[in-house]
Amino acid sequence: MSVHLKQDSVDDRNVLDKTGQGVIGEPIERPEGLLKVTGTAPYAAEFKIPDCLEGVLVTAPILRGKVKSIDRDAVLSMPGVVAVLSDERMTGRAAQGMANAAPFQPAQDVEYWGQPVALVVAESFEEARDAAKHLPIEYETEEGPIDPAAVETSPAQDPTRQGDLAQAMNEAAHSVDVTITTEGHASAAMEPHAAIAQWDGSSLSVHASLQMLKFNRTELADSLGLDESKVRLLSPYVGGGFGSKLGISQEAVAASIAAMELGRPVRVVMSRQQVFQTIMRRTETQQRIRLAADADGKLTGFGHEARISNLPNEDFPEPVIQSSQFLYAGENRLLTLDMARIHRMTAGSVRAPGEAVGVQTVEQAMDMLAEKIGIDPIELRLKNLPDQHPVKGMPYSSRKLAECLQQGAEAFGWEKRPRKPRHTREGEWWIGTGVASAARIHAVVEAKARVSLQPDGTGMVESDMTDIGTGTYSILSQIAGEMLGLEPKDVLVRLGDTDFPPGSGSGGSMGASSTGSAVFLACEDLREQLARKLNVEPASMVLKDGFARWDGGQKALTELLDGDEITATGHFEPGDSTEDNLVSSFGAFFAEVAVNHWTGESRVRRMTGAFGFGRVLNRRTARSQCLGGMTWCIGNALTESLLFDPVDGHLANCDLAEYHVPVHRDVPDLQVLMLEERDGAASPIQAKGVGELGLCGGAGAIANAIYDACGARVFEYPMTPDRVLAALERV
Amino acid sequence: MRPFDYQRAERLEHASQLAADSETLPLAGGTNLIDLMKLQVETPQTLVDIGRLSMGEIAEEGEGLRIGALATNTATAAHPRVRADYPVLARAILAGATQQLRNKATTGGNLCQRTRCYYFTNIDQPCNKREPGSGCGAIDGVARLHGILGTSPQCIATYPGDMAVAMAALDATVEITGESGERSVPVRDFHRLPGDTPEKDNVLEPGEIITAVTLPAPVSGKHIYRKVRERSSYAFALCSVAAIVDMAEGRITRADLAFGGLAHKPWHDPRIAELLVDSEPSLALFDKAADLLLEGAQGYGENDFKIPLTRRTLTAVLCDATGVEA
Amino acid sequence: MAITINGQEHALPDDPRVTLLDLLRGDAGLTGTKKGCDHGQCGACTVLVNGMRINSCLALAVTHDGDEVTTIEGLGSPTEPGVMQSAFLAHDGFQCGYCTPGQICSATAMLEEIKAGWPSDATEDLEGAPEITGEEIRERMSGNLCRCGAYTNIVAAIREAAGEDA
Ligand SMILES: Cc1cc2nc3c(=O)[nH]c(=O)nc-3n(C[C@H](O)[C@H](O)[C@H](O)COP(=O)(O)OP(=O)(O)OC[C@H]3O[C@@H](n4cnc5c(N)ncnc54)[C@H](O)[C@@H]3O)c2cc1C
Ligand code: SF4
Ligand code: FES
Ligand code: FES
């Protein structure tokens, strides 16, 4: 049985609140947790496959050009070396999220420093790695622009223009006009990109570390010129993605080609340096924010003009201004996004593309405006929450922003007062607090999942959906458990295999609502099948603890199934409900930061996040997603930046020693509030995205706290000691 | 890694004999050498594993303390005498790397650890230190980590360690054994400035092995190690100050200072102690000390910030040490 | 030449280039120990060697002959998880799970180090006995990166495990 829903209307039946099991939302432990804490969950490179060869990618140490010749013989004679491949089907880049087609080929046309151009395969990893370092390659080199600030830009999307912002600025009682920059970020998932490919002469099977398998399968098949039905991908465990594994990447394509050529399984794992140099970066940005307000603090103008970059012929524009479209009021609006074309590795999705760098700048500007007006920054935000989309006029499906600001403030102990910096000093440290709003657009995509009730009364969910740490295994077992009257532990969730129905994949915080809805639909169908067996109305039947109960009787599911398995496939598609409504998750951040008077070192001492993202499917895993996002806020605000060489354009800090992701000591105990709501426009399970929300704006709260602490407004992220000091010296 | 021949040294003489070959390197904890061998920055034909020689002892020597070359950073920092009498050293070690790394890292290896310059560790980039004559990628490139003192047009790299900075402040001595016998060199003179030969990091000759570092008798005073870094842990110093400062009757009686993150050696300038000792502490005095320290300082664009940062960090340390209020 | 891994003797590799990490993940078949960077920069490869935590990616296997290695698999199994493993599970001290074995090995050794009185950068009184505070745990665990950002929960898990131990 297959049930299909294209969601054109709001579903406020809130079915999951009416079923009887009571497991939805509960903070159950992750079903796969024991495997993870005991080191027995296998990640891509860890499948034990006999006779497996080891491949190491060779990367080009040039900015731009073409491979002229490769002296294969020079390394083929080295011990253990089996092959040198530089096939035209190899890809120099990873595919963008949901590209659904091969990424740029051939790999031998080099467009950025560090692009993979060849693969050396040997019997052992050490042999392959050594040979890869010694492969002589001749290039025809070309010049190319590398400085995003030095090239002309072109619009990356149609600007939003309404009214006259310049005039609003002129007539404003209070205004802010500020330019803020952010630097490139890396996803830096802890598991490096890895693949093991096996070819049996007609079909290909690849263990890989990927987020969106149905797309990845098409991308891989298209790269290789194979029929999709001949390709199987397996990613049951993924050691973090954050966007970096949305599209098929170079190692998976290269391993597949090698396995097909050599007739033996081949494993290719990127080195950490290669991951930094060849996998998606988040673009650096330059953002001008203009805010105009009347004497009461009502916004009359709102401008957000952003510059981003990408490689020539890469479409992806970091949607920096995405939530500026709808977060705050202001009838005169100008929102623009302009693209510079430069030769750095592909710019693509890194956790919360757009909002992850676009909200914090607006939130800094709002802080400055509140100061000018002389009101509490929370009050300024509350005054400027529009009743409807400020340009398109559609309603907000649900918006807990005001409640998040208020309840978050209370939990944090926010002192409502006009802000005046340098109010508290402890020894060498200035202490300050800051607030920011959070916003992240909600999206859903097509997804399928198969759910069955087994003769023994247990449930099974199958989808090629992935769990990249987000909690998919947990929440799908809860949705199915809730619908079918089973404890989650009695629902086996099988993921990460393209032999299962295609789910949404994990990306853009879409996974839970999209694939979760597919599971929900399948379960609704199973409920109907059971009701039919009982000859009762589905609505009058309660499924609980393995029993079906109805007016006048009850029956164990095992008895009802009578040795049979019943199955349904749910097929969810987004429809008008997310078009007719503005659907977004919202929240608020509060941070307390200490800034060292002497050195400009800034440390986050406390941080609270309050979030509304529809139905909370599992309070434990949802909270963890928020914690993760807030941890990223700290890196975003204080430590993370990709440093590119100004001469040849290569990425200088291409490792985890010099690209500074936050360590334990950078992160205090973080406090998370989750404000339950139901959003029937978001999905039939009333859930919205949560995986990225925790990162959207929080760096602004930290920046505002730095100002409140020491009186220095820093306009460059990350706010490293040198930048804070420079700003302090301007005070 | 290039293939290499692995030899385990049974005796010290054996080690220095083997290491006399220019293609041989001694291996201690391996936390720096293995890292660089994977990158093929280091490509020794032979590795002589000195890890099992008995050079790990930390023992009293006169009134001072002798720290064996193979004593782990952990053992040194946790040693009761170090904690009681040389806290600046314990603090410096604990401010470096991580517990996992310090459990492996040794005294000798830490002194000899190589620069963290991004161009040095990337064999597809020019670097005079790694490949003399190939140029210096950092000088017009990303020089955030780089030196402001004692640099040369050939190389602007820094010595990245923390432990040695404290040892320089303490005026410790490096004990060295080679085929031609033993010698000792003050830590302050152990590392080399790049000049025209940046490939030579320190004064060790082929075959010479560090056997120990000796600390002189402890001196009274306040011990401070202040490390400024981008993360609150697990990051190399943007700049650091090791200080032993004592006061009597309102005047400074001792000011042994050394600086990290600024040069290819722990920076020690005797003029600073001369200025400070016998003076009454004040912000103006500290400013003069910073003037002296930074007299010849030169930034390379990206690291210009180190000049004001060092001035401020020095002032912070001296305020902390003397009780002067900012 | 041999090495003992979780109580079992294992031959050392012929190629001296093989790191302890690659030996564990390869020949020894113990893939619980993770490779996150291969350069001592992330802590995913943390194992205990003679009780001390080290980064197995920067250790040549041949240098460890005669040593006793404990990996995550040696600390418990899905049917009999160890105290620290259970605490991580109970506090959701992980998300993707990739840094997790390293965190757990590290935390296990860390509690012993505090007991042994070793100071850390966060220890105020160098000569006193260090205590199990949040700041101490965070400093001492800073060699284990978690990109998923599970730090808050990891600290909670360690505190619980420490309490059970005490
Ligand atoms: C990610 C990371 C972060 C780090 N952060 C810091 C930090 O913040 N502060 C800090 O100070 N350090 C830091 N370190 C460096 C670490 O402290 C050094 O790697 C370590 O001290 C080196 O000691 P080892 O015994 O492992 O040396 P090895 O790697 O064994 O050797 C290093 C060098 O010294 C030579 N050598 C070793 N012993 C002797 C001897 N007895 N005689 C002569 N030559 C010898 C070797 O031939 C080699 O050239 C960090 C390292 C890493 C990987
Ligand atoms: S600064 Fe020194 S180590 Fe760095 S690239 Fe220049 S020569 Fe090499
Ligand atoms: S893999 Fe060893 S520290 Fe990262
Ligand atoms: S759980 Fe994913 S990196 Fe820590």
CSV table of N, CA and C in Angstrom, one decimal, chain A residues 444-484:
chain,number,residue,atom,x,y,z
A,444,VAL,N,10.4,21.7,3.6
A,444,VAL,CA,10.2,20.2,3.6
A,444,VAL,C,10.4,19.8,2.1
A,445,VAL,N,10.8,18.5,2.0
A,445,VAL,CA,10.9,18.0,0.6
A,445,VAL,C,10.3,16.6,0.5
A,446,GLU,N,10.2,16.2,-0.7
A,446,GLU,CA,9.5,14.9,-0.9
A,446,GLU,C,10.3,13.8,-0.2
A,447,ALA,N,9.5,12.9,0.4
A,447,ALA,CA,10.1,11.8,1.1
A,447,ALA,C,9.2,10.5,1.1
A,448,LYS,N,9.8,9.4,1.1
A,448,LYS,CA,9.1,8.1,1.3
A,448,LYS,C,9.6,7.3,2.4
A,449,ALA,N,8.8,6.5,3.0
A,449,ALA,CA,9.2,5.6,4.0
A,449,ALA,C,8.3,4.4,4.0
A,450,ARG,N,8.8,3.3,4.3
A,450,ARG,CA,7.9,2.1,4.4
A,450,ARG,C,7.8,1.7,5.9
A,451,VAL,N,6.6,1.4,6.3
A,451,VAL,CA,6.4,1.0,7.7
A,451,VAL,C,5.7,-0.3,7.7
A,452,SER,N,6.1,-1.2,8.5
A,452,SER,CA,5.4,-2.5,8.6
A,452,SER,C,5.1,-2.9,10.0
A,453,LEU,N,4.1,-3.7,10.2
A,453,LEU,CA,3.8,-4.4,11.4
A,453,LEU,C,4.2,-5.8,11.2
A,454,GLN,N,5.1,-6.3,12.0
A,454,GLN,CA,5.6,-7.7,11.8
A,454,GLN,C,4.6,-8.6,12.5
A,455,PRO,N,4.6,-9.9,12.1
A,455,PRO,CA,3.7,-10.8,12.8
A,455,PRO,C,3.9,-10.9,14.3
A,456,ASP,N,5.1,-10.6,14.8
A,456,ASP,CA,5.3,-10.6,16.2
A,456,ASP,C,4.8,-9.4,16.9
A,457,GLY,N,4.2,-8.5,16.2
A,457,GLY,CA,3.6,-7.3,16.8
A,457,GLY,C,4.6,-6.1,16.9
A,458,THR,N,5.8,-6.3,16.4
A,458,THR,CA,6.7,-5.2,16.4
A,458,THR,C,6.6,-4.4,15.1
A,459,GLY,N,7.1,-3.2,15.2
A,459,GLY,CA,7.1,-2.3,14.0
A,459,GLY,C,8.4,-2.3,13.3
A,460,MET,N,8.4,-1.9,12.0
A,460,MET,CA,9.7,-1.7,11.3
A,460,MET,C,9.5,-0.5,10.4
A,461,VAL,N,10.5,0.4,10.4
A,461,VAL,CA,10.5,1.6,9.5
A,461,VAL,C,11.7,1.5,8.6
A,462,GLU,N,11.5,1.7,7.3
A,462,GLU,CA,12.7,1.6,6.4
A,462,GLU,C,12.6,2.8,5.5
A,463,SER,N,13.8,3.4,5.4
A,463,SER,CA,13.9,4.5,4.5
A,463,SER,C,15.4,4.7,4.2
A,464,ASP,N,15.7,5.3,3.1
A,464,ASP,CA,17.2,5.6,2.8
A,464,ASP,C,17.6,6.9,3.6
A,465,MET,N,16.7,7.4,4.3
A,465,MET,CA,17.0,8.6,5.2
A,465,MET,C,18.3,8.3,6.0
A,466,THR,N,19.0,9.3,6.4
A,466,THR,CA,20.2,9.2,7.2
A,466,THR,C,20.0,9.7,8.6
A,467,ASP,N,20.8,9.3,9.5
A,467,ASP,CA,20.9,9.9,10.9
A,467,ASP,C,22.3,10.4,11.0
A,468,ILE,N,22.5,11.7,10.9
A,468,ILE,CA,23.9,12.2,10.9
A,468,ILE,C,24.2,12.7,12.3
A,469,GLY,N,23.5,12.2,13.3
A,469,GLY,CA,23.7,12.7,14.7
A,469,GLY,C,22.4,13.4,15.2
A,470,THR,N,21.5,13.6,14.3
A,470,THR,CA,20.4,14.5,14.5
A,470,THR,C,19.3,13.8,15.3
A,471,GLY,N,19.3,12.4,15.3
A,471,GLY,CA,18.3,11.7,16.1
A,471,GLY,C,17.2,11.1,15.3
A,472,THR,N,17.5,10.9,14.0
A,472,THR,CA,16.5,10.3,13.1
A,472,THR,C,16.0,8.9,13.6
A,473,TYR,N,17.0,8.1,14.0
A,473,TYR,CA,16.6,6.7,14.5
A,473,TYR,C,15.6,6.9,15.7
A,474,SER,N,15.8,7.8,16.5
A,474,SER,CA,15.0,8.0,17.7
A,474,SER,C,13.6,8.5,17.3
A,475,ILE,N,13.5,9.6,16.5
A,475,ILE,CA,12.2,10.2,16.3
A,475,ILE,C,11.3,9.3,15.4
A,476,LEU,N,11.9,8.6,14.4
A,476,LEU,CA,11.1,7.8,13.6
A,476,LEU,C,10.5,6.6,14.4
A,477,SER,N,11.3,6.1,15.3
A,477,SER,CA,10.7,5.0,16.2
A,477,SER,C,9.6,5.6,17.1
A,478,GLN,N,9.7,6.9,17.4
A,478,GLN,CA,8.7,7.5,18.2
A,478,GLN,C,7.4,7.8,17.4
A,479,ILE,N,7.6,8.3,16.2
A,479,ILE,CA,6.4,8.6,15.4
A,479,ILE,C,5.6,7.3,15.1
A,480,ALA,N,6.4,6.3,14.7
A,480,ALA,CA,5.7,5.0,14.4
A,480,ALA,C,5.2,4.4,15.7
A,481,GLY,N,5.9,4.5,16.7
A,481,GLY,CA,5.4,3.9,18.0
A,481,GLY,C,4.2,4.6,18.5
A,482,GLU,N,4.1,5.9,18.3
A,482,GLU,CA,3.0,6.6,18.8
A,482,GLU,C,1.7,6.2,17.9
A,483,MET,N,1.9,6.1,16.6
A,483,MET,CA,0.8,5.8,15.7
A,483,MET,C,0.4,4.4,15.8
A,484,LEU,N,1.3,3.5,16.1
A,484,LEU,CA,0.9,2.1,16.1
A,484,LEU,C,0.7,1.5,17.5
